[in-house]
mmCIF file of C-alpha atoms in Angstrom:
data_model
loop_
_atom_site.group_PDB
_atom_site.id
_atom_site.type_symbol
_atom_site.label_atom_id
_atom_site.label_comp_id
_atom_site.label_asym_id
_atom_site.label_seq_id
_atom_site.Cartn_x
_atom_site.Cartn_y
_atom_site.Cartn_z
ATOM 1 C CA MET U 1 -2.285 -30.766 -43.845
ATOM 2 C CA GLY U 2 -0.601 -27.592 -42.636
ATOM 3 C CA PHE U 3 -3.793 -25.459 -42.004
ATOM 4 C CA THR U 4 -2.620 -24.499 -38.574
ATOM 5 C CA ALA U 5 0.042 -22.461 -40.066
ATOM 6 C CA VAL U 6 -2.447 -20.297 -42.177
ATOM 7 C CA LYS U 7 -3.950 -17.389 -40.352
ATOM 8 C CA SER U 8 -7.220 -15.390 -40.974
ATOM 9 C CA GLY U 9 -5.009 -12.475 -42.006
ATOM 10 C CA ASP U 10 -2.977 -14.336 -44.578
ATOM 11 C CA LYS U 11 -3.658 -13.854 -48.059
ATOM 12 C CA ARG U 12 -5.518 -16.691 -49.775
ATOM 13 C CA SER U 13 -2.704 -17.636 -52.070
ATOM 14 C CA LYS U 14 -0.595 -18.574 -48.843
ATOM 15 C CA VAL U 15 -2.840 -21.678 -48.384
ATOM 16 C CA GLY U 16 -1.611 -22.591 -51.990
ATOM 17 C CA GLU U 17 1.948 -22.150 -50.724
ATOM 18 C CA HIS U 18 1.496 -24.593 -48.011
ATOM 19 C CA PHE U 19 -0.224 -27.047 -50.114
ATOM 20 C CA LYS U 20 2.656 -26.633 -52.474
ATOM 21 C CA THR U 21 5.306 -27.291 -49.553
ATOM 22 C CA ILE U 22 3.586 -30.664 -48.620
ATOM 23 C CA GLY U 23 3.605 -31.724 -52.358
ATOM 24 C CA ASP U 24 7.114 -30.873 -52.240
ATOM 25 C CA GLY U 25 7.851 -32.997 -49.502
ATOM 26 C CA LEU U 26 6.104 -35.757 -50.535
ATOM 27 C CA THR U 27 7.993 -35.750 -53.887
ATOM 28 C CA THR U 28 11.298 -35.598 -52.171
ATOM 29 C CA THR U 29 10.075 -38.807 -50.014
ATOM 30 C CA LYS U 30 9.037 -40.481 -53.250
ATOM 31 C CA ASN U 31 12.490 -39.755 -54.696
ATOM 32 C CA LYS U 32 14.166 -41.147 -51.754
ATOM 33 C CA LEU U 33 12.320 -44.263 -52.098
ATOM 34 C CA ASN U 34 13.602 -44.469 -55.610
ATOM 35 C CA GLU U 35 16.893 -44.279 -54.571
ATOM 36 C CA LEU U 36 16.527 -47.021 -51.856
ATOM 37 C CA SER U 37 15.102 -49.250 -54.345
ATOM 38 C CA SER U 38 18.063 -48.892 -56.599
ATOM 39 C CA LYS U 39 20.556 -49.348 -54.089
ATOM 40 C CA ILE U 40 18.699 -52.382 -52.748
ATOM 41 C CA SER U 41 18.886 -54.001 -56.263
ATOM 42 C CA GLU U 42 22.560 -53.370 -56.729
ATOM 43 C CA ALA U 43 23.315 -54.776 -53.334
ATOM 44 C CA LYS U 44 25.590 -58.016 -54.164
ATOM 45 C CA ASN U 45 24.443 -59.850 -51.105
ATOM 46 C CA ALA U 46 20.820 -59.360 -51.079
ATOM 47 C CA ASP U 47 18.352 -62.302 -51.320
ATOM 48 C CA GLY U 48 16.215 -62.197 -54.959
ATOM 49 C CA SER U 49 12.818 -62.597 -53.220
ATOM 50 C CA THR U 50 13.731 -60.000 -50.677
ATOM 51 C CA ILE U 51 14.589 -57.421 -53.252
ATOM 52 C CA GLU U 52 11.271 -57.821 -55.130
ATOM 53 C CA ALA U 53 9.137 -57.720 -51.927
ATOM 54 C CA VAL U 54 10.951 -54.393 -51.120
ATOM 55 C CA LYS U 55 10.612 -53.029 -54.671
ATOM 56 C CA GLY U 56 6.956 -53.954 -54.806
ATOM 57 C CA ALA U 57 6.428 -52.305 -51.383
ATOM 58 C CA ILE U 58 8.356 -49.058 -52.548
ATOM 59 C CA LYS U 59 6.228 -49.017 -55.969
ATOM 60 C CA GLY U 60 3.072 -49.436 -54.220
ATOM 61 C CA ALA U 61 3.844 -46.397 -51.979
ATOM 62 C CA ASN U 62 5.026 -44.270 -54.840
ATOM 63 C CA ASP U 63 1.647 -44.859 -56.664
ATOM 64 C CA VAL U 64 0.068 -43.401 -53.511
ATOM 65 C CA PHE U 65 2.624 -40.506 -53.344
ATOM 66 C CA GLU U 66 1.830 -39.731 -56.754
ATOM 67 C CA ARG U 67 -1.788 -39.472 -56.318
ATOM 68 C CA LEU U 68 -1.391 -37.618 -53.430
ATOM 69 C CA ILE U 69 1.310 -35.249 -55.298
ATOM 70 C CA ALA U 70 -1.422 -34.728 -58.178
ATOM 71 C CA ALA U 71 -4.357 -33.864 -55.611
ATOM 72 C CA LEU U 72 -2.074 -31.282 -54.024
ATOM 73 C CA THR U 73 -0.752 -29.822 -57.047
ATOM 74 C CA THR U 74 -4.301 -29.160 -58.066
ATOM 75 C CA LEU U 75 -5.289 -27.780 -54.533
ATOM 76 C CA ALA U 76 -2.040 -25.623 -54.829
ATOM 77 C CA ASP U 77 -2.727 -24.154 -58.275
ATOM 78 C CA THR U 78 -6.348 -23.560 -57.233
ATOM 79 C CA ALA U 79 -5.462 -21.691 -53.997
ATOM 80 C CA LYS U 80 -2.730 -19.749 -56.002
ATOM 81 C CA GLU U 81 -5.067 -18.359 -58.479
ATOM 82 C CA ALA U 82 -6.969 -16.503 -55.311
ATOM 83 C CA GLY U 83 -4.429 -13.584 -55.581
ATOM 84 C CA ASN U 84 -3.820 -11.129 -52.608
ATOM 85 C CA THR U 85 -7.031 -11.030 -50.893
ATOM 86 C CA ASP U 86 -6.916 -11.711 -47.391
ATOM 87 C CA ILE U 87 -8.540 -14.933 -46.031
ATOM 88 C CA GLY U 88 -10.571 -12.568 -43.577
ATOM 89 C CA ASP U 89 -11.489 -10.230 -46.041
ATOM 90 C CA ALA U 90 -13.449 -11.741 -48.781
ATOM 91 C CA ILE U 91 -15.591 -8.616 -49.535
ATOM 92 C CA THR U 92 -14.540 -4.544 -49.539
ATOM 93 C CA ASP U 93 -16.995 -3.176 -52.109
ATOM 94 C CA ASN U 94 -20.291 -4.794 -50.894
ATOM 95 C CA ASN U 95 -20.431 -6.555 -54.360
ATOM 96 C CA ALA U 96 -17.741 -9.608 -54.092
ATOM 97 C CA VAL U 97 -18.378 -12.678 -56.423
ATOM 98 C CA GLY U 98 -18.659 -16.380 -55.674
ATOM 99 C CA ALA U 99 -16.045 -18.819 -56.551
ATOM 100 C CA ASP U 100 -15.680 -20.255 -59.832
ATOM 101 C CA GLU U 101 -17.714 -23.610 -59.889
ATOM 102 C CA ALA U 102 -14.905 -25.603 -61.608
ATOM 103 C CA SER U 103 -12.386 -24.690 -59.181
ATOM 104 C CA VAL U 104 -14.488 -25.369 -56.287
ATOM 105 C CA LYS U 105 -15.264 -28.917 -57.796
ATOM 106 C CA ALA U 106 -11.702 -29.248 -58.494
ATOM 107 C CA ILE U 107 -10.615 -28.683 -54.826
ATOM 108 C CA ILE U 108 -13.440 -30.880 -53.533
ATOM 109 C CA GLU U 109 -12.339 -33.794 -55.928
ATOM 110 C CA SER U 110 -8.919 -33.481 -54.812
ATOM 111 C CA VAL U 111 -9.444 -33.350 -50.982
ATOM 112 C CA LYS U 112 -11.732 -36.672 -51.610
ATOM 113 C CA THR U 113 -8.839 -38.253 -53.359
ATOM 114 C CA ILE U 114 -6.399 -37.536 -50.412
ATOM 115 C CA ILE U 115 -8.945 -38.767 -47.765
ATOM 116 C CA ASP U 116 -9.800 -41.958 -50.033
ATOM 117 C CA LEU U 117 -6.197 -42.607 -50.175
ATOM 118 C CA ALA U 118 -5.910 -42.096 -46.372
ATOM 119 C CA ASP U 119 -8.746 -44.510 -45.733
ATOM 120 C CA LYS U 120 -7.311 -47.417 -48.085
ATOM 121 C CA SER U 121 -4.338 -47.099 -46.321
ATOM 122 C CA GLY U 122 -5.746 -47.801 -43.226
ATOM 123 C CA ILE U 123 -5.443 -44.135 -41.550
ATOM 124 C CA GLU U 124 -8.485 -43.305 -39.672
ATOM 125 C CA ILE U 125 -9.527 -39.542 -40.133
ATOM 126 C CA LYS U 126 -12.072 -38.070 -37.800
ATOM 127 C CA PRO U 127 -13.925 -35.124 -38.835
ATOM 128 C CA GLY U 128 -13.669 -33.164 -35.688
ATOM 129 C CA ASN U 129 -16.030 -30.622 -34.234
ATOM 130 C CA PHE U 130 -18.247 -28.987 -37.149
ATOM 131 C CA GLY U 131 -19.152 -25.982 -34.748
ATOM 132 C CA GLU U 132 -22.933 -24.304 -34.512
ATOM 133 C CA PRO U 133 -24.674 -22.606 -37.638
ATOM 134 C CA VAL U 134 -23.637 -19.421 -38.256
ATOM 135 C CA ALA U 135 -25.802 -16.583 -38.958
ATOM 136 C CA ASN U 136 -25.947 -14.144 -41.883
ATOM 137 C CA GLY U 137 -24.126 -11.255 -40.257
ATOM 138 C CA ASP U 138 -21.648 -13.390 -38.493
ATOM 139 C CA GLY U 139 -20.000 -14.229 -41.496
ATOM 140 C CA PRO U 140 -21.789 -15.768 -44.712
ATOM 141 C CA LYS U 141 -23.073 -12.090 -45.982
ATOM 142 C CA ALA U 142 -19.318 -11.156 -46.009
ATOM 143 C CA LEU U 143 -18.118 -14.069 -47.573
ATOM 144 C CA ILE U 144 -19.676 -13.912 -51.195
ATOM 145 C CA HIS U 145 -22.497 -12.528 -53.402
ATOM 146 C CA ASN U 146 -24.196 -8.828 -53.205
ATOM 147 C CA ALA U 147 -24.791 -8.400 -49.662
ATOM 148 C CA GLN U 148 -25.055 -5.305 -47.482
ATOM 149 C CA ALA U 149 -22.011 -5.935 -45.857
ATOM 150 C CA GLY U 150 -20.728 -2.899 -43.631
ATOM 151 C CA ALA U 151 -17.886 -2.228 -41.211
ATOM 152 C CA GLY U 152 -16.561 -4.926 -39.173
ATOM 153 C CA ASP U 153 -18.335 -7.918 -41.256
ATOM 154 C CA ALA U 154 -15.326 -9.100 -42.765
ATOM 155 C CA ALA U 155 -13.644 -9.210 -39.228
ATOM 156 C CA LYS U 156 -16.401 -11.416 -38.069
ATOM 157 C CA LEU U 157 -15.880 -13.638 -40.911
ATOM 158 C CA ALA U 158 -12.251 -13.870 -40.037
ATOM 159 C CA GLY U 159 -13.131 -14.711 -36.396
ATOM 160 C CA GLU U 160 -15.347 -17.509 -37.764
ATOM 161 C CA VAL U 161 -12.685 -18.933 -39.854
ATOM 162 C CA SER U 162 -9.909 -18.915 -37.058
ATOM 163 C CA LYS U 163 -12.171 -21.038 -34.704
ATOM 164 C CA ALA U 164 -12.700 -23.832 -37.245
ATOM 165 C CA ASP U 165 -11.523 -27.183 -36.561
ATOM 166 C CA PRO U 166 -9.359 -28.041 -39.686
ATOM 167 C CA TRP U 167 -10.359 -31.648 -39.730
ATOM 168 C CA ALA U 168 -14.014 -30.720 -39.961
ATOM 169 C CA MET U 169 -13.279 -28.122 -42.588
ATOM 170 C CA ILE U 170 -11.630 -30.975 -44.702
ATOM 171 C CA ASP U 171 -14.625 -33.114 -44.038
ATOM 172 C CA LYS U 172 -16.742 -30.437 -45.094
ATOM 173 C CA ILE U 173 -15.145 -29.815 -48.535
ATOM 174 C CA LYS U 174 -15.065 -33.744 -49.000
ATOM 175 C CA ASN U 175 -18.734 -34.147 -48.299
ATOM 176 C CA SER U 176 -19.738 -30.741 -50.122
ATOM 177 C CA LYS U 177 -22.762 -31.410 -52.854
ATOM 178 C CA ASP U 178 -24.822 -29.536 -55.125
ATOM 179 C CA VAL U 179 -21.890 -27.169 -55.961
ATOM 180 C CA THR U 180 -23.854 -24.907 -58.560
ATOM 181 C CA ALA U 181 -23.246 -21.318 -59.552
ATOM 182 C CA SER U 182 -26.755 -20.560 -60.035
ATOM 183 C CA ALA U 183 -28.135 -21.197 -56.557
ATOM 184 C CA ALA U 184 -29.214 -18.098 -54.492
ATOM 185 C CA PRO U 185 -28.177 -18.082 -51.010
ATOM 186 C CA ALA U 186 -30.080 -19.926 -48.377
ATOM 187 C CA ALA U 187 -30.696 -20.741 -44.760
ATOM 188 C CA GLY U 188 -28.473 -23.668 -43.919
ATOM 189 C CA ASP U 189 -25.974 -23.670 -46.815
ATOM 190 C CA ASP U 190 -22.858 -26.264 -46.982
ATOM 191 C CA ALA U 191 -19.920 -25.287 -47.902
ATOM 192 C CA GLY U 192 -19.941 -25.649 -51.691
ATOM 193 C CA LYS U 193 -23.437 -23.317 -51.682
ATOM 194 C CA LEU U 194 -21.545 -20.809 -49.545
ATOM 195 C CA ALA U 195 -18.692 -20.678 -52.176
ATOM 196 C CA THR U 196 -20.415 -20.811 -55.297
ATOM 197 C CA GLY U 197 -23.814 -19.333 -54.941
ATOM 198 C CA SER U 198 -25.468 -16.866 -57.487
ATOM 199 C CA VAL U 199 -23.863 -13.582 -57.684
ATOM 200 C CA GLY U 200 -27.279 -12.191 -58.723
ATOM 201 C CA ALA U 201 -28.847 -12.576 -55.713
ATOM 202 C CA ALA U 202 -28.706 -10.698 -52.504
ATOM 203 C CA ASN U 203 -26.955 -12.534 -49.672
ATOM 204 C CA ASP U 204 -28.848 -10.870 -46.821
ATOM 205 C CA ASN U 205 -30.466 -14.189 -45.521
ATOM 206 C CA GLY U 206 -28.074 -16.826 -46.309
ATOM 207 C CA THR U 207 -26.547 -18.783 -43.386
ATOM 208 C CA ALA U 208 -24.044 -21.439 -42.885
ATOM 209 C CA ALA U 209 -25.101 -25.000 -41.460
ATOM 210 C CA THR U 210 -22.304 -25.013 -39.364
ATOM 211 C CA ASN U 211 -18.973 -23.012 -38.479
ATOM 212 C CA ALA U 212 -16.585 -25.826 -40.666
ATOM 213 C CA ASP U 213 -18.940 -25.133 -43.646
ATOM 214 C CA LEU U 214 -18.326 -21.487 -43.437
ATOM 215 C CA ALA U 215 -14.513 -22.163 -43.068
ATOM 216 C CA ALA U 216 -14.408 -24.555 -45.977
ATOM 217 C CA ALA U 217 -16.060 -22.532 -48.403
ATOM 218 C CA VAL U 218 -13.504 -19.650 -47.559
ATOM 219 C CA GLY U 219 -10.825 -22.238 -47.885
ATOM 220 C CA SER U 220 -12.291 -23.338 -51.362
ATOM 221 C CA GLN U 221 -13.013 -19.893 -53.107
ATOM 222 C CA SER U 222 -10.406 -19.237 -55.943
ATOM 223 C CA ASN U 223 -12.106 -16.224 -57.489
ATOM 224 C CA ASP U 224 -13.006 -12.690 -55.813
#
């Protein structure tokens, strides 16, 4: 997915750039398959049944590519809206806000689409290492909401994000539940709750269920 190329000091919009690059690559591959299909159809000595079999296989692959490209486009556009905020600096004024609920849901649905397509294609995706629970002061309070974040808290958040297993992070995004912008930060929040919790509640006690949940929440945010 290209997550290893995104560093904790990068801008959040850079995540969108990586998704776009992947989508562009899939588009190029899809176009090449279409060219191949045309060339096979034009071949004078090609057997009719063989042509139809190949064209059917290419069409099936293209259907998957189109759905993947659509999902990646949604991810790229949503991440792009995050602007120039550093991934590891989600708060600078002790009053950062949670991500837009609809945007987070769009990311979750896009990731689910990609994972489901992989499953249907016989590709096994193992979730990876979720990591340990993360205390409030080690990242969650600097992620979003009206926390009492102080000097060094954003760096702690960046440190947690940099430790995350990318496949565990993807799995957490896929399985995020109860995404609502009205929920107050609480102990053991999952990625969805960490990303969208109420901006009216002080986040001085919210914790992340795992390191992967915290990293996934950072990856899911689109508003600051």
